PDB file of C-alpha atoms in Angstrom:
ATOM      1  CA  MET A   1     115.146  11.459  18.933  1.00  0.00           C
ATOM      2  CA  ARG A   2     113.601  14.790  17.962  1.00  0.00           C
ATOM      3  CA  SER A   3     117.009  16.469  17.806  1.00  0.00           C
ATOM      4  CA  GLU A   4     118.213  13.680  15.461  1.00  0.00           C
ATOM      5  CA  LYS A   5     115.267  14.318  13.134  1.00  0.00           C
ATOM      6  CA  VAL A   6     115.929  18.053  13.174  1.00  0.00           C
ATOM      7  CA  ARG A   7     119.614  17.459  12.434  1.00  0.00           C
ATOM      8  CA  LYS A   8     118.699  15.170   9.541  1.00  0.00           C
ATOM      9  CA  LEU A   9     116.292  17.732   8.066  1.00  0.00           C
ATOM     10  CA  VAL A  10     118.883  20.502   8.393  1.00  0.00           C
ATOM     11  CA  THR A  11     121.518  18.349   6.702  1.00  0.00           C
ATOM     12  CA  LEU A  12     119.156  17.396   3.864  1.00  0.00           C
ATOM     13  CA  ALA A  13     118.219  21.059   3.412  1.00  0.00           C
ATOM     14  CA  ILE A  14     121.912  22.011   3.191  1.00  0.00           C
ATOM     15  CA  LEU A  15     122.624  19.247   0.683  1.00  0.00           C
ATOM     16  CA  SER A  16     119.573  20.186  -1.404  1.00  0.00           C
ATOM     17  CA  ALA A  17     120.725  23.812  -1.449  1.00  0.00           C
ATOM     18  CA  MET A  18     124.200  22.671  -2.513  1.00  0.00           C
ATOM     19  CA  ALA A  19     122.697  20.549  -5.304  1.00  0.00           C
ATOM     20  CA  TYR A  20     120.701  23.544  -6.532  1.00  0.00           C
ATOM     21  CA  ILE A  21     123.716  25.873  -6.394  1.00  0.00           C
ATOM     22  CA  VAL A  22     126.003  23.564  -8.373  1.00  0.00           C
ATOM     23  CA  MET A  23     123.190  23.069 -10.898  1.00  0.00           C
ATOM     24  CA  VAL A  24     122.906  26.852 -11.383  1.00  0.00           C
ATOM     25  CA  PHE A  25     126.619  27.626 -11.610  1.00  0.00           C
ATOM     26  CA  ILE A  26     128.069  24.456 -13.152  1.00  0.00           C
ATOM     27  CA  ARG A  27     126.274  23.680 -16.406  1.00  0.00           C
ATOM     28  CA  ILE A  28     128.685  22.236 -18.953  1.00  0.00           C
ATOM     29  CA  PRO A  29     127.406  22.079 -22.547  1.00  0.00           C
ATOM     30  CA  VAL A  30     128.038  18.669 -24.090  1.00  0.00           C
ATOM     31  CA  VAL A  31     125.960  18.264 -27.253  1.00  0.00           C
ATOM     32  CA  LEU A  32     122.844  19.981 -28.650  1.00  0.00           C
ATOM     33  CA  PHE A  33     120.769  21.210 -25.677  1.00  0.00           C
ATOM     34  CA  LEU A  34     122.243  18.596 -23.317  1.00  0.00           C
ATOM     35  CA  LYS A  35     124.357  19.869 -20.437  1.00  0.00           C
ATOM     36  CA  TYR A  36     126.180  18.140 -17.610  1.00  0.00           C
ATOM     37  CA  GLU A  37     125.161  19.308 -14.129  1.00  0.00           C
ATOM     38  CA  PRO A  38     126.803  17.726 -11.055  1.00  0.00           C
ATOM     39  CA  LYS A  39     123.731  18.036  -8.831  1.00  0.00           C
ATOM     40  CA  ASP A  40     123.213  14.256  -8.912  1.00  0.00           C
ATOM     41  CA  VAL A  41     126.513  13.898  -7.054  1.00  0.00           C
ATOM     42  CA  ILE A  42     125.127  15.807  -4.064  1.00  0.00           C
ATOM     43  CA  ILE A  43     121.813  13.954  -4.210  1.00  0.00           C
ATOM     44  CA  ALA A  44     123.599  10.587  -4.329  1.00  0.00           C
ATOM     45  CA  ILE A  45     125.702  11.582  -1.309  1.00  0.00           C
ATOM     46  CA  GLY A  46     122.495  12.481   0.534  1.00  0.00           C
ATOM     47  CA  GLY A  47     121.115   9.068  -0.389  1.00  0.00           C
ATOM     48  CA  PHE A  48     124.244   7.345   0.919  1.00  0.00           C
ATOM     49  CA  LEU A  49     123.924   9.229   4.191  1.00  0.00           C
ATOM     50  CA  PHE A  50     120.192   8.883   4.826  1.00  0.00           C
ATOM     51  CA  GLY A  51     118.783   6.281   2.423  1.00  0.00           C
ATOM     52  CA  PRO A  52     116.810   6.151  -0.840  1.00  0.00           C
ATOM     53  CA  LEU A  53     113.728   7.984   0.461  1.00  0.00           C
ATOM     54  CA  SER A  54     115.871  10.986   1.312  1.00  0.00           C
ATOM     55  CA  ALA A  55     117.403  10.861  -2.171  1.00  0.00           C
ATOM     56  CA  LEU A  56     113.866  10.806  -3.597  1.00  0.00           C
ATOM     57  CA  ALA A  57     112.860  13.851  -1.546  1.00  0.00           C
ATOM     58  CA  MET A  58     115.984  15.767  -2.576  1.00  0.00           C
ATOM     59  CA  SER A  59     115.453  14.898  -6.245  1.00  0.00           C
ATOM     60  CA  VAL A  60     111.889  16.207  -6.252  1.00  0.00           C
ATOM     61  CA  VAL A  61     112.642  19.348  -4.226  1.00  0.00           C
ATOM     62  CA  VAL A  62     115.636  20.374  -6.349  1.00  0.00           C
ATOM     63  CA  ALA A  63     113.733  19.703  -9.591  1.00  0.00           C
ATOM     64  CA  LEU A  64     110.763  21.815  -8.448  1.00  0.00           C
ATOM     65  CA  VAL A  65     112.948  24.708  -7.289  1.00  0.00           C
ATOM     66  CA  GLU A  66     114.834  24.551 -10.589  1.00  0.00           C
ATOM     67  CA  MET A  67     111.532  24.619 -12.491  1.00  0.00           C
ATOM     68  CA  VAL A  68     110.322  27.832 -10.835  1.00  0.00           C
ATOM     69  CA  THR A  69     113.674  29.642 -10.962  1.00  0.00           C
ATOM     70  CA  VAL A  70     116.056  28.905 -13.840  1.00  0.00           C
ATOM     71  CA  SER A  71     114.478  26.187 -15.970  1.00  0.00           C
ATOM     72  CA  GLU A  72     113.308  26.963 -19.507  1.00  0.00           C
ATOM     73  CA  THR A  73     111.521  23.609 -19.986  1.00  0.00           C
ATOM     74  CA  GLY A  74     108.755  23.955 -17.372  1.00  0.00           C
ATOM     75  CA  ILE A  75     106.995  20.932 -15.936  1.00  0.00           C
ATOM     76  CA  TYR A  76     108.451  18.589 -18.577  1.00  0.00           C
ATOM     77  CA  GLY A  77     111.989  19.516 -17.599  1.00  0.00           C
ATOM     78  CA  ALA A  78     111.095  19.087 -13.922  1.00  0.00           C
ATOM     79  CA  ILE A  79     109.767  15.590 -14.606  1.00  0.00           C
ATOM     80  CA  MET A  80     112.928  14.639 -16.489  1.00  0.00           C
ATOM     81  CA  ASN A  81     115.204  16.131 -13.838  1.00  0.00           C
ATOM     82  CA  ALA A  82     113.406  14.491 -10.922  1.00  0.00           C
ATOM     83  CA  LEU A  83     113.206  11.153 -12.709  1.00  0.00           C
ATOM     84  CA  SER A  84     116.871  11.062 -13.698  1.00  0.00           C
ATOM     85  CA  SER A  85     118.175  12.167 -10.288  1.00  0.00           C
ATOM     86  CA  CYS A  86     115.825   9.851  -8.428  1.00  0.00           C
ATOM     87  CA  THR A  87     116.556   6.779 -10.549  1.00  0.00           C
ATOM     88  CA  PHE A  88     120.318   7.219 -10.260  1.00  0.00           C
ATOM     89  CA  ALA A  89     120.590   8.293  -6.613  1.00  0.00           C
ATOM     90  CA  CYS A  90     117.830   6.105  -5.178  1.00  0.00           C
ATOM     91  CA  THR A  91     119.197   2.984  -6.858  1.00  0.00           C
ATOM     92  CA  ALA A  92     122.696   3.687  -5.567  1.00  0.00           C
ATOM     93  CA  ALA A  93     121.408   4.477  -2.080  1.00  0.00           C
ATOM     94  CA  PHE A  94     119.226   1.345  -1.949  1.00  0.00           C
ATOM     95  CA  VAL A  95     122.164  -0.944  -2.756  1.00  0.00           C
ATOM     96  CA  TYR A  96     124.462   0.902  -0.343  1.00  0.00           C
ATOM     97  CA  LYS A  97     121.883   0.615   2.426  1.00  0.00           C
ATOM     98  CA  LYS A  98     121.847  -3.174   1.964  1.00  0.00           C
ATOM     99  CA  TRP A  99     125.649  -3.438   1.590  1.00  0.00           C
ATOM    100  CA  HIS A 100     127.037  -0.635   3.735  1.00  0.00           C
ATOM    101  CA  LYS A 101     130.659  -0.886   2.695  1.00  0.00           C
ATOM    102  CA  LEU A 102     132.907   0.593   0.023  1.00  0.00           C
ATOM    103  CA  PRO A 103     132.161  -2.187  -2.520  1.00  0.00           C
ATOM    104  CA  GLY A 104     128.466  -1.615  -1.837  1.00  0.00           C
ATOM    105  CA  ALA A 105     128.797   2.072  -2.673  1.00  0.00           C
ATOM    106  CA  ALA A 106     130.623   1.285  -5.911  1.00  0.00           C
ATOM    107  CA  THR A 107     128.136  -1.446  -6.818  1.00  0.00           C
ATOM    108  CA  GLY A 108     125.217   0.860  -6.052  1.00  0.00           C
ATOM    109  CA  LEU A 109     126.572   3.567  -8.335  1.00  0.00           C
ATOM    110  CA  VAL A 110     127.178   1.079 -11.150  1.00  0.00           C
ATOM    111  CA  CYS A 111     123.623  -0.237 -10.703  1.00  0.00           C
ATOM    112  CA  GLY A 112     122.425   3.364 -10.799  1.00  0.00           C
ATOM    113  CA  ILE A 113     124.115   3.849 -14.181  1.00  0.00           C
ATOM    114  CA  VAL A 114     122.830   0.543 -15.579  1.00  0.00           C
ATOM    115  CA  ILE A 115     119.227   1.292 -14.586  1.00  0.00           C
ATOM    116  CA  THR A 116     119.138   5.028 -15.258  1.00  0.00           C
ATOM    117  CA  VAL A 117     120.546   4.969 -18.796  1.00  0.00           C
ATOM    118  CA  PRO A 118     117.741   2.854 -20.374  1.00  0.00           C
ATOM    119  CA  VAL A 119     115.100   4.607 -18.267  1.00  0.00           C
ATOM    120  CA  MET A 120     116.228   7.988 -19.547  1.00  0.00           C
ATOM    121  CA  LEU A 121     116.425   6.739 -23.138  1.00  0.00           C
ATOM    122  CA  LEU A 122     112.743   5.834 -22.905  1.00  0.00           C
ATOM    123  CA  TRP A 123     111.818   9.196 -21.402  1.00  0.00           C
ATOM    124  CA  ASN A 124     113.994  11.088 -23.876  1.00  0.00           C
ATOM    125  CA  TYR A 125     111.976   9.403 -26.616  1.00  0.00           C
ATOM    126  CA  LEU A 126     108.660  10.312 -24.952  1.00  0.00           C
ATOM    127  CA  ILE A 127     109.326  13.811 -23.613  1.00  0.00           C
ATOM    128  CA  VAL A 128     111.943  15.522 -25.784  1.00  0.00           C
ATOM    129  CA  PRO A 129     109.600  16.037 -28.798  1.00  0.00           C
ATOM    130  CA  ILE A 130     107.024  17.585 -26.454  1.00  0.00           C
ATOM    131  CA  TYR A 131     109.134  20.405 -25.022  1.00  0.00           C
ATOM    132  CA  THR A 132     111.357  21.066 -28.046  1.00  0.00           C
ATOM    133  CA  SER A 133     109.752  22.594 -31.109  1.00  0.00           C
ATOM    134  CA  TYR A 134     112.578  21.629 -33.481  1.00  0.00           C
ATOM    135  CA  ILE A 135     112.990  17.889 -32.698  1.00  0.00           C
ATOM    136  CA  THR A 136     110.265  15.540 -33.859  1.00  0.00           C
ATOM    137  CA  ARG A 137     109.693  12.043 -32.496  1.00  0.00           C
ATOM    138  CA  GLU A 138     110.929  10.614 -35.796  1.00  0.00           C
ATOM    139  CA  ALA A 139     114.140  12.605 -35.390  1.00  0.00           C
ATOM    140  CA  VAL A 140     114.592  11.415 -31.818  1.00  0.00           C
ATOM    141  CA  ILE A 141     114.750   7.716 -32.755  1.00  0.00           C
ATOM    142  CA  PRO A 142     118.197   7.795 -34.457  1.00  0.00           C
ATOM    143  CA  MET A 143     119.425  10.209 -31.764  1.00  0.00           C
ATOM    144  CA  LEU A 144     118.801   7.648 -29.030  1.00  0.00           C
ATOM    145  CA  ALA A 145     121.878   5.635 -29.989  1.00  0.00           C
ATOM    146  CA  SER A 146     124.022   8.426 -31.432  1.00  0.00           C
ATOM    147  CA  VAL A 147     123.383  11.217 -28.890  1.00  0.00           C
ATOM    148  CA  PHE A 148     121.348  10.287 -25.812  1.00  0.00           C
ATOM    149  CA  LEU A 149     122.996   6.933 -25.066  1.00  0.00           C
ATOM    150  CA  PRO A 150     126.602   8.211 -25.023  1.00  0.00           C
ATOM    151  CA  PHE A 151     125.536  11.392 -23.219  1.00  0.00           C
ATOM    152  CA  ASN A 152     123.766   9.483 -20.453  1.00  0.00           C
ATOM    153  CA  LEU A 153     126.650   7.033 -20.073  1.00  0.00           C
ATOM    154  CA  LEU A 154     129.043   9.964 -19.782  1.00  0.00           C
ATOM    155  CA  LYS A 155     126.764  11.910 -17.452  1.00  0.00           C
ATOM    156  CA  TYR A 156     126.139   9.163 -14.912  1.00  0.00           C
ATOM    157  CA  GLY A 157     129.625   7.673 -15.191  1.00  0.00           C
ATOM    158  CA  LEU A 158     131.095  11.072 -14.369  1.00  0.00           C
ATOM    159  CA  SER A 159     128.628  11.610 -11.519  1.00  0.00           C
ATOM    160  CA  ALA A 160     129.410   8.167 -10.087  1.00  0.00           C
ATOM    161  CA  ALA A 161     133.167   8.812 -10.157  1.00  0.00           C
ATOM    162  CA  ILE A 162     132.830  12.235  -8.499  1.00  0.00           C
ATOM    163  CA  THR A 163     130.502  10.760  -5.857  1.00  0.00           C
ATOM    164  CA  MET A 164     133.103   8.133  -4.960  1.00  0.00           C
ATOM    165  CA  LEU A 165     135.706  10.869  -4.539  1.00  0.00           C
ATOM    166  CA  LEU A 166     133.571  13.269  -2.500  1.00  0.00           C
ATOM    167  CA  TYR A 167     131.420  11.033  -0.281  1.00  0.00           C
ATOM    168  CA  LYS A 168     133.901  10.496   2.545  1.00  0.00           C
ATOM    169  CA  PRO A 169     135.190  14.117   2.619  1.00  0.00           C
ATOM    170  CA  VAL A 170     131.596  15.433   2.678  1.00  0.00           C
ATOM    171  CA  ARG A 171     130.629  12.967   5.406  1.00  0.00           C
ATOM    172  CA  ALA A 172     133.693  13.950   7.437  1.00  0.00           C
ATOM    173  CA  ALA A 173     132.879  17.671   7.042  1.00  0.00           C
ATOM    174  CA  LEU A 174     129.272  17.130   8.132  1.00  0.00           C
ATOM    175  CA  SER A 175     130.425  15.062  11.118  1.00  0.00           C
ATOM    176  CA  LYS A 176     132.897  17.791  12.098  1.00  0.00           C
ATOM    177  CA  SER A 177     130.048  20.304  11.924  1.00  0.00           C
ATOM    178  CA  GLN A 178     128.006  17.991  14.202  1.00  0.00           C
ATOM    179  CA  LEU A 179     125.374  17.526  11.517  1.00  0.00           C
ATOM    180  CA  LEU A 180     126.181  13.812  11.504  1.00  0.00           C
ATOM    181  CA  PRO A 181     127.455  11.415  14.156  1.00  0.00           C
ATOM    182  CA  ALA A 182     131.236  11.218  14.083  1.00  0.00           C
ATOM    183  CA  ALA A 183     132.476   8.446  11.799  1.00  0.00           C
ATOM    184  CA  PRO A 184     135.094   6.009  13.101  1.00  0.00           C
ATOM    185  CA  ALA A 185     138.651   6.533  11.943  1.00  0.00           C
ATOM    186  CA  PRO A 186     139.408   4.446   8.855  1.00  0.00           C
ATOM    187  CA  ALA A 187     141.635   1.442   9.286  1.00  0.00           C
ATOM    188  CA  ALA A 188     144.927   1.160   7.442  1.00  0.00           C
ATOM    189  CA  ALA A 189     143.476  -1.499   5.149  1.00  0.00           C
ATOM    190  CA  LYS A 190     140.655   0.810   4.147  1.00  0.00           C
ATOM    191  CA  ALA A 191     143.141   3.577   3.388  1.00  0.00           C
ATOM    192  CA  LYS A 192     144.786   1.334   0.779  1.00  0.00           C
ATOM    193  CA  VAL A 193     141.414   0.647  -0.813  1.00  0.00           C
ATOM    194  CA  ASN A 194     140.693   4.380  -0.896  1.00  0.00           C
ATOM    195  CA  ILE A 195     143.843   4.982  -2.927  1.00  0.00           C
ATOM    196  CA  GLY A 196     142.492   2.594  -5.539  1.00  0.00           C
ATOM    197  CA  VAL A 197     139.134   4.369  -5.475  1.00  0.00           C
ATOM    198  CA  ILE A 198     140.831   7.723  -6.006  1.00  0.00           C
ATOM    199  CA  LEU A 199     142.871   6.449  -8.927  1.00  0.00           C
ATOM    200  CA  VAL A 200     139.949   4.723 -10.657  1.00  0.00           C
ATOM    201  CA  SER A 201     137.607   7.671 -10.067  1.00  0.00           C
ATOM    202  CA  ALA A 202     140.218  10.116 -11.347  1.00  0.00           C
ATOM    203  CA  LEU A 203     140.732   7.997 -14.470  1.00  0.00           C
ATOM    204  CA  VAL A 204     136.979   7.937 -15.156  1.00  0.00           C
ATOM    205  CA  ILE A 205     136.705  11.706 -14.639  1.00  0.00           C
ATOM    206  CA  ILE A 206     139.668  12.442 -16.930  1.00  0.00           C
ATOM    207  CA  THR A 207     138.243  10.123 -19.596  1.00  0.00           C
ATOM    208  CA  CYS A 208     134.821  11.801 -19.409  1.00  0.00           C
ATOM    209  CA  VAL A 209     136.352  15.286 -19.624  1.00  0.00           C
ATOM    210  CA  LEU A 210     138.367  14.277 -22.694  1.00  0.00           C
ATOM    211  CA  LEU A 211     135.226  12.831 -24.275  1.00  0.00           C
ATOM    212  CA  ILE A 212     133.353  16.100 -23.674  1.00  0.00           C
ATOM    213  CA  LEU A 213     136.196  18.127 -25.183  1.00  0.00           C
ATOM    214  CA  SER A 214     136.341  15.752 -28.140  1.00  0.00           C
ATOM    215  CA  TRP A 215     132.574  15.904 -28.612  1.00  0.00           C
ATOM    216  CA  GLN A 216     132.759  19.702 -28.731  1.00  0.00           C
ATOM    217  CA  GLY A 217     135.605  19.593 -31.250  1.00  0.00           C
ATOM    218  CA  ILE A 218     138.070  21.241 -28.878  1.00  0.00           C
ATOM    219  CA  ILE A 219     140.579  18.384 -29.093  1.00  0.00           C
TER     220      ILE A 219
END
């Protein structure tokens, strides 16, 4: 039992470090000061593996480490980062824990998007004027629909699609490294479903990338 707990903590530490690293090195400007960071993908995978409480812990830890290392928005940025990651990943993990199958993972991620987007719109309205000196609360109101809503839909839609693509390969790699119990070999029927998941996820990712390029005026 103790060795299982140690293995879980080690795995969560590795995933948290991975989330921090991708946040530092993969920051894609989208619009204004808003950037896409794929750290929520890693946190959501951790939630799928170990449950919503683990996703909560990862969200808080990564946000705090980001605050004291590379963040320029201090405690307000940490609150926004922890809240967004936690709402998305914990929601997805909670649904997947109740429905531990491929449709459950997809449903959990969709629920994560549906819940996180309005939550972040509210917090964008409350927090953005506090830590930006050039955006007033009056200016934020029209930006909610024109900037923050499409950005959040793009951000969490892209994260959900990447999570669906990476979850099984990451789980398999962790199992091979003996950081997780070995997963059973997938049945032929599941392999067919996975092809559909790959195609749909790839379509969502391509669409989101084109939207980012269009938003930046590149295409």
